[in-house]
XYZ file of N, CA and C in Angstrom:
765
model
N 202.890 -50.850 55.700
C 204.299 -51.300 55.780
C 204.356 -52.776 55.395
N 205.331 -53.130 54.520
C 205.466 -54.519 54.062
C 206.198 -55.339 55.144
N 205.640 -56.464 55.522
C 206.188 -57.321 56.596
C 207.077 -58.398 55.981
N 208.389 -58.458 56.404
C 209.368 -59.445 55.891
C 209.584 -60.476 56.977
N 208.925 -61.609 56.827
C 208.963 -62.673 57.823
C 210.329 -63.343 57.854
N 210.986 -63.547 56.718
C 212.303 -64.214 56.649
C 213.357 -63.436 57.376
N 213.306 -62.101 57.188
C 214.313 -61.253 57.845
C 214.160 -61.301 59.346
N 212.911 -61.400 59.811
C 212.669 -61.482 61.241
C 213.273 -62.775 61.819
N 213.151 -63.816 61.094
C 213.695 -65.092 61.556
C 215.208 -65.051 61.651
N 215.844 -64.385 60.675
C 217.305 -64.280 60.685
C 217.760 -63.497 61.884
N 217.065 -62.409 62.171
C 217.448 -61.570 63.306
C 217.326 -62.337 64.609
N 216.427 -63.217 64.723
C 216.234 -63.979 65.941
C 217.154 -65.221 65.998
N 217.871 -65.430 64.905
C 218.775 -66.601 64.893
C 218.070 -67.892 64.719
N 216.958 -67.804 64.125
C 216.167 -69.021 63.929
C 216.297 -69.436 62.488
N 216.687 -70.621 62.313
C 216.807 -71.148 60.963
C 215.607 -72.027 60.672
N 214.923 -71.598 59.672
C 213.710 -72.321 59.323
C 213.804 -72.788 57.892
N 214.814 -73.430 57.569
C 215.033 -73.854 56.191
C 213.946 -74.789 55.736
N 213.539 -75.768 56.598
C 212.524 -76.704 56.096
C 211.191 -76.016 55.855
N 210.990 -74.877 56.587
C 209.657 -74.233 56.448
C 209.677 -72.998 55.567
N 210.709 -72.882 54.733
C 210.850 -71.674 53.897
C 209.684 -71.477 52.952
N 209.219 -72.511 52.395
C 208.104 -72.394 51.441
C 206.866 -71.889 52.136
N 206.626 -72.420 53.323
C 205.452 -71.975 54.084
C 205.563 -70.504 54.481
N 206.759 -70.093 54.864
C 206.996 -68.690 55.270
C 206.773 -67.736 54.101
N 207.230 -68.146 52.916
C 207.007 -67.271 51.752
C 205.541 -67.099 51.443
N 204.808 -68.164 51.606
C 203.360 -68.080 51.339
C 202.667 -67.189 52.350
N 203.173 -67.329 53.628
C 202.566 -66.499 54.674
C 202.868 -65.024 54.445
N 204.105 -64.771 54.062
C 204.492 -63.363 53.788
C 203.678 -62.784 52.644
N 203.501 -63.620 51.608
C 202.712 -63.163 50.455
C 201.273 -62.879 50.848
N 200.724 -63.715 51.747
C 199.338 -63.514 52.200
C 199.202 -62.225 53.002
N 200.244 -61.979 53.855
C 200.197 -60.738 54.645
C 200.275 -59.514 53.746
N 201.177 -59.604 52.726
C 201.293 -58.474 51.788
C 199.988 -58.229 51.050
N 199.342 -59.289 50.631
C 198.061 -59.135 49.918
C 196.990 -58.518 50.819
N 197.012 -58.949 52.121
C 196.029 -58.382 53.050
C 196.251 -56.888 53.241
N 197.549 -56.533 53.347
C 197.862 -55.097 53.494
C 197.422 -54.325 52.264
N 197.703 -54.906 51.095
C 197.286 -54.229 49.851
C 195.763 -54.128 49.769
N 195.097 -55.202 50.232
C 193.629 -55.180 50.196
C 193.074 -54.100 51.121
N 193.680 -54.008 52.316
C 193.224 -52.975 53.258
C 193.454 -51.568 52.695
N 194.628 -51.415 52.080
C 194.932 -50.096 51.486
C 193.945 -49.763 50.373
N 193.676 -50.765 49.517
C 192.720 -50.532 48.436
C 191.329 -50.253 48.972
N 190.978 -50.931 50.070
C 189.658 -50.696 50.664
C 189.552 -49.275 51.199
N 190.662 -48.825 51.833
C 190.651 -47.441 52.338
C 190.503 -46.439 51.195
N 191.250 -46.704 50.104
C 191.145 -45.799 48.943
C 189.736 -45.827 48.351
N 189.173 -47.034 48.288
C 187.804 -47.153 47.752
C 186.803 -46.413 48.624
N 186.965 -46.576 49.955
C 186.054 -45.880 50.868
C 186.184 -44.365 50.732
N 187.441 -43.909 50.556
C 187.655 -42.472 50.368
C 186.977 -41.984 49.093
N 187.085 -42.823 48.031
C 186.417 -42.451 46.781
C 184.893 -42.403 46.964
N 184.391 -43.382 47.747
C 182.949 -43.410 48.004
C 182.519 -42.160 48.772
N 183.342 -41.818 49.795
C 183.016 -40.623 50.573
C 183.032 -39.381 49.683
N 184.051 -39.330 48.803
C 184.132 -38.170 47.895
C 182.931 -38.126 46.966
N 182.539 -39.305 46.457
C 181.368 -39.345 45.576
C 180.100 -38.963 46.326
N 180.011 -39.353 47.594
C 178.829 -39.006 48.383
C 178.739 -37.487 48.585
N 179.883 -36.871 48.889
C 179.908 -35.397 49.037
C 179.551 -34.714 47.723
N 180.089 -35.224 46.637
C 179.798 -34.635 45.324
C 178.322 -34.786 44.967
N 177.758 -35.965 45.356
C 176.339 -36.204 45.076
C 175.457 -35.213 45.831
N 175.796 -34.990 47.116
C 175.022 -34.022 47.903
C 175.127 -32.615 47.314
N 176.337 -32.247 46.867
C 176.512 -30.930 46.248
C 175.698 -30.811 44.969
N 175.719 -31.879 44.153
C 174.944 -31.859 42.912
C 173.445 -31.793 43.202
N 173.001 -32.491 44.254
C 171.584 -32.462 44.615
C 171.162 -31.061 45.068
N 172.013 -30.435 45.883
C 171.714 -29.069 46.335
C 171.685 -28.097 45.153
N 172.650 -28.295 44.227
C 172.679 -27.430 43.042
C 171.441 -27.661 42.173
N 171.015 -28.917 42.070
C 169.832 -29.252 41.282
C 168.583 -28.590 41.871
N 168.450 -28.660 43.189
C 167.304 -28.024 43.835
C 167.337 -26.511 43.662
N 168.528 -25.938 43.732
C 168.650 -24.488 43.525
C 168.239 -24.099 42.100
N 168.660 -24.942 41.135
C 168.291 -24.675 39.739
C 166.779 -24.784 39.556
N 166.149 -25.763 40.238
C 164.699 -25.894 40.146
C 163.996 -24.658 40.706
N 164.490 -24.149 41.840
C 163.895 -22.940 42.422
C 164.047 -21.750 41.482
N 165.222 -21.622 40.882
C 165.439 -20.538 39.920
C 164.516 -20.683 38.713
N 164.324 -21.935 38.286
C 163.441 -22.173 37.143
C 162.015 -21.739 37.468
N 161.533 -22.082 38.685
C 160.188 -21.680 39.075
C 160.064 -20.167 39.153
N 161.082 -19.501 39.704
C 161.060 -18.037 39.796
C 161.051 -17.408 38.407
N 161.891 -17.943 37.518
C 161.942 -17.405 36.157
C 160.630 -17.648 35.416
N 160.006 -18.789 35.676
C 158.719 -19.068 35.014
C 157.653 -18.082 35.463
N 157.619 -17.813 36.781
C 156.651 -16.838 37.290
C 156.936 -15.444 36.744
N 158.228 -15.093 36.675
C 158.605 -13.772 36.153
C 158.241 -13.644 34.675
N 158.510 -14.698 33.916
C 158.176 -14.670 32.484
C 156.663 -14.572 32.279
N 155.893 -15.269 33.136
C 154.440 -15.185 33.030
C 153.956 -13.766 33.301
N 154.545 -13.116 34.325
C 154.179 -11.732 34.623
C 154.549 -10.806 33.474
N 155.711 -11.034 32.887
C 156.135 -10.210 31.745
C 155.191 -10.382 30.562
N 154.756 -11.614 30.334
C 153.827 -11.854 29.230
C 152.520 -11.095 29.438
N 152.013 -11.110 30.693
C 150.783 -10.364 30.979
C 151.004 -8.867 30.797
N 152.175 -8.374 31.239
C 152.479 -6.955 31.090
C 152.573 -6.561 29.619
N 153.235 -7.393 28.835
C 153.365 -7.108 27.399
C 151.998 -7.114 26.730
N 151.157 -8.087 27.117
C 149.800 -8.145 26.550
C 149.005 -6.892 26.894
N 149.102 -6.457 28.158
C 148.391 -5.247 28.586
C 148.895 -4.018 27.839
N 150.212 -3.912 27.674
C 150.773 -2.773 26.948
C 150.359 -2.782 25.485
N 150.293 -3.960 24.903
C 149.847 -4.050 23.509
C 148.396 -3.595 23.375
N 147.548 -4.009 24.333
C 146.151 -3.576 24.294
C 146.046 -2.067 24.480
N 146.846 -1.521 25.391
C 146.827 -0.066 25.604
C 147.325 0.668 24.370
N 148.345 0.108 23.719
C 148.862 0.717 22.503
C 147.802 0.745 21.417
N 147.061 -0.347 21.282
C 145.993 -0.380 20.294
C 144.919 0.662 20.608
N 144.608 0.816 21.917
C 143.619 1.818 22.319
C 144.093 3.224 21.978
N 145.370 3.499 22.243
C 145.920 4.830 21.921
C 145.896 5.071 20.421
N 146.238 4.040 19.656
C 146.224 4.191 18.199
C 144.814 4.483 17.700
N 143.828 3.812 18.292
C 142.441 4.078 17.899
C 142.023 5.503 18.261
N 142.443 5.961 19.440
C 142.115 7.326 19.846
C 142.778 8.349 18.928
N 144.036 8.072 18.561
C 144.720 8.983 17.646
C 144.042 8.988 16.277
N 143.553 7.816 15.877
C 142.879 7.745 14.580
C 141.564 8.515 14.587
N 140.931 8.589 15.776
C 139.633 9.261 15.881
C 139.735 10.691 16.402
N 140.957 11.190 16.600
C 141.098 12.502 17.215
C 140.533 13.612 16.333
N 140.695 13.462 15.037
C 140.149 14.488 14.136
C 138.626 14.543 14.245
N 138.019 13.351 14.292
C 136.563 13.307 14.437
C 136.128 13.903 15.768
N 136.878 13.615 16.819
C 136.558 14.145 18.144
C 136.625 15.669 18.147
N 137.643 16.217 17.535
C 137.769 17.670 17.484
C 136.626 18.300 16.695
N 136.236 17.669 15.616
C 135.125 18.213 14.828
C 133.831 18.203 15.621
N 133.677 17.218 16.521
C 132.450 17.126 17.311
C 132.479 18.042 18.522
N 133.633 18.195 19.165
C 133.697 18.927 20.428
C 133.688 20.431 20.228
N 134.271 20.907 19.150
C 134.332 22.356 18.944
C 132.938 22.969 18.795
N 132.064 22.434 17.945
C 130.710 23.002 17.883
C 129.966 22.922 19.217
N 130.208 21.859 19.981
C 129.564 21.728 21.284
C 130.011 22.848 22.220
N 131.314 23.145 22.231
C 131.813 24.198 23.117
C 131.279 25.571 22.701
N 131.205 25.799 21.407
C 130.666 27.087 20.931
C 129.210 27.242 21.372
N 128.449 26.155 21.267
C 127.051 26.192 21.698
C 126.949 26.429 23.202
N 127.847 25.822 23.977
C 127.836 26.009 25.429
C 128.100 27.463 25.796
N 129.015 28.105 25.082
C 129.310 29.520 25.349
C 128.089 30.376 24.998
N 127.440 30.067 23.879
C 126.238 30.829 23.496
C 125.132 30.663 24.541
N 124.983 29.449 25.059
C 123.931 29.194 26.049
C 124.189 29.977 27.321
N 125.427 29.991 27.797
C 125.707 30.715 29.035
C 125.587 32.226 28.830
N 125.876 32.712 27.611
C 125.698 34.138 27.325
C 124.221 34.512 27.377
N 123.376 33.690 26.770
C 121.942 33.944 26.810
C 121.399 33.842 28.227
N 121.931 32.918 28.989
C 121.463 32.745 30.356
C 121.771 33.981 31.206
N 122.969 34.520 31.033
C 123.344 35.725 31.795
C 122.457 36.902 31.403
N 122.157 37.004 30.123
C 121.311 38.108 29.659
C 119.894 37.999 30.217
N 119.369 36.782 30.349
C 117.990 36.589 30.803
C 117.870 36.494 32.323
N 118.983 36.307 33.002
C 118.947 36.110 34.443
C 118.824 37.450 35.170
N 118.665 37.383 36.489
C 118.637 38.597 37.309
C 119.948 39.359 37.122
N 119.898 40.680 37.147
C 121.089 41.479 36.831
C 122.056 41.638 38.014
N 122.486 40.548 38.595
C 123.477 40.660 39.663
C 124.879 40.445 39.093
N 125.837 41.153 39.649
C 127.226 41.114 39.179
C 127.294 41.194 37.654
N 126.674 42.170 37.051
C 126.601 42.187 35.579
C 127.966 42.311 34.917
N 128.838 43.153 35.460
C 130.150 43.331 34.829
C 130.979 42.049 34.905
N 130.988 41.440 36.070
C 131.792 40.226 36.261
C 131.307 39.094 35.365
N 130.022 38.878 35.312
C 129.484 37.759 34.542
C 129.603 38.016 33.043
N 129.356 39.242 32.617
C 129.492 39.565 31.193
C 130.944 39.455 30.749
N 131.872 39.909 31.603
C 133.298 39.803 31.277
C 133.728 38.346 31.147
N 133.180 37.483 31.994
C 133.534 36.068 31.923
C 133.083 35.473 30.594
N 131.901 35.829 30.151
C 131.395 35.310 28.875
C 132.244 35.832 27.718
N 132.607 37.099 27.753
C 133.421 37.678 26.677
C 134.788 37.016 26.615
N 135.349 36.672 27.775
C 136.639 35.981 27.787
C 136.524 34.587 27.175
N 135.413 33.926 27.431
C 135.210 32.606 26.829
C 135.094 32.709 25.309
N 134.371 33.685 24.845
C 134.206 33.850 23.394
C 135.536 34.166 22.734
N 136.344 35.012 23.371
C 137.656 35.339 22.807
C 138.589 34.123 22.845
N 138.467 33.330 23.886
C 139.320 32.150 24.017
C 139.060 31.143 22.902
N 137.816 31.011 22.479
C 137.491 30.036 21.445
C 138.190 30.339 20.132
N 138.606 31.562 19.903
C 139.294 31.939 18.657
C 140.807 31.887 18.793
N 141.307 31.499 19.961
C 142.748 31.477 20.178
C 143.324 30.104 19.841
N 144.410 30.108 19.045
C 145.048 28.852 18.649
C 146.046 28.366 19.693
N 146.456 29.248 20.617
C 147.452 28.855 21.613
C 146.834 28.176 22.839
N 145.520 28.034 22.852
C 144.839 27.341 23.951
C 144.279 26.028 23.404
N 144.713 24.917 23.978
C 144.264 23.625 23.455
C 142.805 23.347 23.833
N 142.256 22.318 23.202
C 140.841 22.010 23.377
C 140.504 21.649 24.831
N 141.374 20.894 25.471
C 141.093 20.491 26.846
C 141.021 21.695 27.784
N 141.899 22.668 27.582
C 141.880 23.866 28.424
C 140.636 24.705 28.148
N 140.254 24.801 26.890
C 139.036 25.536 26.556
C 137.819 24.890 27.218
N 137.732 23.581 27.113
C 136.594 22.882 27.698
C 136.591 23.037 29.219
N 137.772 22.991 29.835
C 137.852 23.140 31.288
C 137.345 24.506 31.729
N 137.718 25.560 31.017
C 137.289 26.911 31.393
C 135.779 27.090 31.206
N 135.244 26.477 30.165
C 133.793 26.571 29.954
C 133.056 25.883 31.092
N 133.505 24.696 31.462
C 132.878 23.987 32.581
C 133.026 24.768 33.886
N 134.156 25.426 34.040
C 134.365 26.234 35.245
C 133.366 27.382 35.302
N 133.094 28.009 34.162
C 132.113 29.091 34.117
C 130.716 28.571 34.466
N 130.371 27.383 33.966
C 129.075 26.783 34.315
C 128.997 26.497 35.808
N 130.095 26.044 36.382
C 130.104 25.752 37.811
C 129.892 27.019 38.632
N 130.523 28.120 38.213
C 130.351 29.388 38.923
C 128.888 29.823 38.875
N 128.268 29.719 37.698
C 126.870 30.101 37.580
C 125.974 29.205 38.437
N 126.324 27.937 38.524
C 125.535 27.024 39.355
C 125.644 27.399 40.829
N 126.845 27.789 41.266
C 127.055 28.153 42.667
C 126.238 29.381 43.061
N 125.960 30.276 42.102
C 125.170 31.471 42.430
C 123.799 31.088 42.999
N 123.268 29.981 42.557
C 121.937 29.579 43.012
C 121.915 29.006 44.416
N 123.100 28.787 45.024
C 123.139 28.165 46.356
C 123.807 29.041 47.406
N 124.076 30.296 47.091
C 124.832 31.137 48.013
C 124.087 32.432 48.322
N 124.519 33.038 49.439
C 124.012 34.342 49.880
C 125.161 35.323 49.741
N 124.913 36.450 49.061
C 126.011 37.358 48.747
C 125.580 38.811 48.906
N 126.503 39.616 49.417
C 126.304 41.067 49.517
C 127.469 41.763 48.815
N 127.166 42.716 47.989
C 128.208 43.462 47.291
C 127.673 44.863 46.979
N 128.588 45.734 46.642
C 128.223 47.118 46.321
C 128.394 47.348 44.827
N 127.425 48.060 44.244
C 127.488 48.317 42.809
C 126.603 49.479 42.409
N 126.498 49.677 41.100
C 125.719 50.783 40.556
C 124.307 50.309 40.201
N 123.333 51.054 40.688
C 121.930 50.790 40.368
C 121.489 51.783 39.303
N 121.148 51.248 38.132
C 120.732 52.105 37.026
C 119.204 52.056 36.914
N 118.603 53.204 37.006
C 117.156 53.354 36.823
C 116.900 54.400 35.749
N 115.611 54.602 35.437
C 115.276 55.597 34.422
C 115.656 56.997 34.882
N 115.621 57.212 36.186
C 115.905 58.556 36.692
C 117.410 58.836 36.762
N 118.161 57.923 37.369
C 119.591 58.182 37.563
C 120.330 56.873 37.860
N 121.612 57.030 38.176
C 122.461 55.896 38.564
C 123.002 56.164 39.966
N 122.808 55.189 40.852
C 123.231 55.372 42.239
C 124.066 54.169 42.689
N 124.968 54.446 43.634
C 125.737 53.378 44.269
C 124.929 52.847 45.447
N 124.655 51.554 45.436
C 123.827 50.948 46.480
C 124.470 49.630 46.917
N 123.925 49.067 47.987
C 124.309 47.729 48.439
C 123.308 46.720 47.879
N 123.839 45.679 47.271
C 122.992 44.632 46.710
C 123.037 43.398 47.618
N 121.895 42.748 47.715
C 121.775 41.487 48.444
C 121.196 40.449 47.493
N 121.963 39.385 47.287
C 121.481 38.296 46.425
C 121.238 37.065 47.291
N 120.024 36.558 47.225
C 119.656 35.342 47.958
C 119.477 34.229 46.926
N 120.586 33.496 46.639
C 120.554 32.494 45.571
C 120.089 33.154 44.282
N 119.130 32.516 43.635
C 118.454 33.130 42.491
C 116.981 33.394 42.831
N 116.681 33.312 44.122
C 115.307 33.545 44.556
C 114.992 35.028 44.608
N 115.916 35.819 45.115
C 115.656 37.241 45.255
C 116.906 38.075 45.116
N 116.744 39.264 44.539
C 117.829 40.234 44.394
C 117.300 41.576 44.898
N 117.991 42.139 45.895
C 117.515 43.354 46.560
C 118.615 44.407 46.548
N 118.173 45.678 46.750
C 119.146 46.754 46.896
C 118.747 47.597 48.101
N 119.741 48.273 48.653
C 119.532 49.184 49.778
C 120.427 50.397 49.552
N 119.819 51.587 49.573
C 120.617 52.797 49.388
C 121.589 52.953 50.546
N 122.662 53.686 50.315
C 123.704 53.826 51.320
C 123.200 54.532 52.579
N 122.185 55.383 52.430
C 121.621 56.036 53.615
C 120.564 55.166 54.295
N 120.298 53.976 53.717
C 119.348 53.006 54.267
C 117.914 53.562 54.372
N 117.586 54.522 53.507
C 116.237 55.094 53.505
C 115.347 54.453 52.438
N 115.983 53.683 51.546
C 115.199 53.091 50.457
C 115.734 51.695 50.152
N 114.799 50.794 49.872
C 115.148 49.429 49.486
C 114.226 48.997 48.355
N 114.704 48.056 47.596
C 113.898 47.578 46.471
C 114.300 46.165 46.094
N 113.550 45.566 45.199
C 113.828 44.204 44.742
C 113.625 44.120 43.228
N 114.283 43.145 42.631
C 114.186 42.934 41.187
C 112.982 42.072 40.885
N 112.172 42.579 39.926
C 110.999 41.838 39.455
C 111.380 41.194 38.126
N 111.602 39.883 38.151
C 112.054 39.180 36.956
C 110.993 39.182 35.859
N 109.736 39.211 36.252
C 108.658 39.181 35.260
C 108.611 40.468 34.445
N 108.727 41.600 35.137
C 108.684 42.884 34.424
C 110.063 43.401 34.045
N 111.114 42.684 34.479
C 112.491 43.085 34.210
C 112.752 44.515 34.693
N 112.345 44.782 35.911
C 112.535 46.131 36.460
C 112.672 46.053 37.979
N 113.159 47.171 38.546
C 113.299 47.268 39.995
C 112.016 47.842 40.597
N 111.615 47.270 41.701
C 110.426 47.749 42.403
C 110.816 48.163 43.817
N 110.383 49.353 44.188
C 110.697 49.844 45.521
C 109.866 49.117 46.570
N 110.498 48.757 47.683
C 109.827 48.031 48.762
C 109.258 49.007 49.786
N 108.223 48.599 50.477
C 107.692 49.455 51.548
C 108.733 49.620 52.662
N 108.569 50.643 53.471
C 109.567 50.966 54.480
C 109.696 49.866 55.539
N 108.621 49.148 55.777
C 108.706 48.108 56.808
C 109.540 46.902 56.350
N 109.947 46.867 55.067
C 110.802 45.788 54.573
C 112.282 46.159 54.593
N 112.576 47.436 54.861
C 113.973 47.882 54.825
C 114.807 47.139 55.871
N 114.250 46.973 57.066
C 114.997 46.307 58.126
C 115.339 44.865 57.764
N 114.459 44.196 57.059
C 114.749 42.814 56.634
C 115.921 42.775 55.666
N 115.982 43.752 54.751
C 117.098 43.817 53.805
C 118.389 44.119 54.555
N 118.332 45.025 55.526
C 119.527 45.344 56.326
C 120.032 44.095 57.049
N 119.124 43.341 57.632
C 119.501 42.126 58.333
C 120.113 41.106 57.377
N 119.508 40.987 56.188
C 120.053 40.054 55.201
C 121.455 40.431 54.769
N 121.729 41.724 54.611
C 123.066 42.173 54.238
C 124.080 41.837 55.329
N 123.686 41.997 56.571
C 124.597 41.704 57.684
C 124.890 40.198 57.763
N 123.886 39.377 57.522
C 124.109 37.930 57.524
C 125.044 37.534 56.381
N 124.831 38.117 55.199
C 125.683 37.802 54.045
C 127.120 38.229 54.289
N 127.326 39.316 55.012
C 128.680 39.802 55.327
C 129.246 39.174 56.593
N 128.514 38.202 57.150
C 128.918 37.499 58.363
C 129.052 38.431 59.559
N 128.278 39.528 59.544
C 128.213 40.421 60.694
C 127.173 39.939 61.699
N 126.295 39.031 61.261
C 125.304 38.392 62.116
C 125.335 36.892 61.841
N 125.017 36.085 62.836
C 124.947 34.645 62.572
C 123.792 34.321 61.636
N 123.858 33.216 60.914
C 122.754 32.827 60.017
C 121.439 32.765 60.770
N 120.415 33.333 60.168
C 119.106 33.386 60.806
C 118.034 33.347 59.722
N 116.816 33.132 60.146
C 115.698 33.124 59.217
C 115.440 34.541 58.730
N 115.425 34.719 57.415
C 115.191 36.039 56.824
C 113.753 36.115 56.324
N 113.116 37.196 56.658
C 111.736 37.433 56.193
C 111.760 38.491 55.116
N 112.192 38.109 53.955
C 112.284 39.030 52.830
C 111.132 38.800 51.874
N 110.666 39.873 51.263
C 109.594 39.710 50.254
C 110.114 38.985 49.022
N 109.303 38.136 48.477
C 109.694 37.341 47.308
C 108.599 37.440 46.280
N 108.986 37.667 45.035
C 108.042 37.726 43.946
C 107.799 36.317 43.440
N 106.620 35.776 43.640
C 106.312 34.434 43.191
C 105.610 34.484 41.846
N 105.891 33.551 40.963
C 105.206 33.542 39.661
C 103.734 33.214 39.830
N 102.925 33.824 38.985
C 101.503 33.565 39.043
C 101.197 32.150 38.586
N 100.194 31.576 39.186
C 99.808 30.208 38.815
C 99.297 30.169 37.391
N 99.657 29.087 36.707
C 99.215 28.935 35.316
C 97.762 28.506 35.320
N 96.940 29.242 34.606
C 95.507 28.935 34.559
C 95.276 27.746 33.615
């Protein structure tokens, strides 16, 4: 508010004519002080506003720095991912370039594997002859089929090898046909790994074992029949596992 000193004097009935010059100077000084105070308040307000703006800019700057660090880490991860994908792409391209060569190499190997397992079945003890021969015939037929890819063919061949390997570690009892020079009879077979292959007639009056050296069946003495019966029961889980005293044909020592 502007202070009028002259008007105040008039209201009070005071005549200050001799001091008019001094009063004007005083009034002017008061007005300047008021203006100075007002300007100071405005300046302080501007300073306060600038201080608030500075803090906001500082907070925004720090936020931008954090975003920059996050983006830098993300870009670095992307670069590593792109590099890895490029290397994998090159590997796939190389594999595709060599696929023809791979097929030329793997097909003869698989054919040889089928021939080997066929020969092995023919030379091995004659257990499960129909099942094992049928498996080999299916493999041979599969190799000529165009609708079965190479990976599936290889998987089935390996599966057949695995089955043959398992025969050497298992005890098995099954019923089948025993073919001899005299006749063909239905008997119970007992396979003890690949160590021994035995048969027992259904009336349990006769038992025999396979002689791999002579490729023929040999009849066992009567005192061995009970051992074969016990072995069949163990294989069928009719008896708990126990020590079996079965006759075994051992190869003669090399002189």
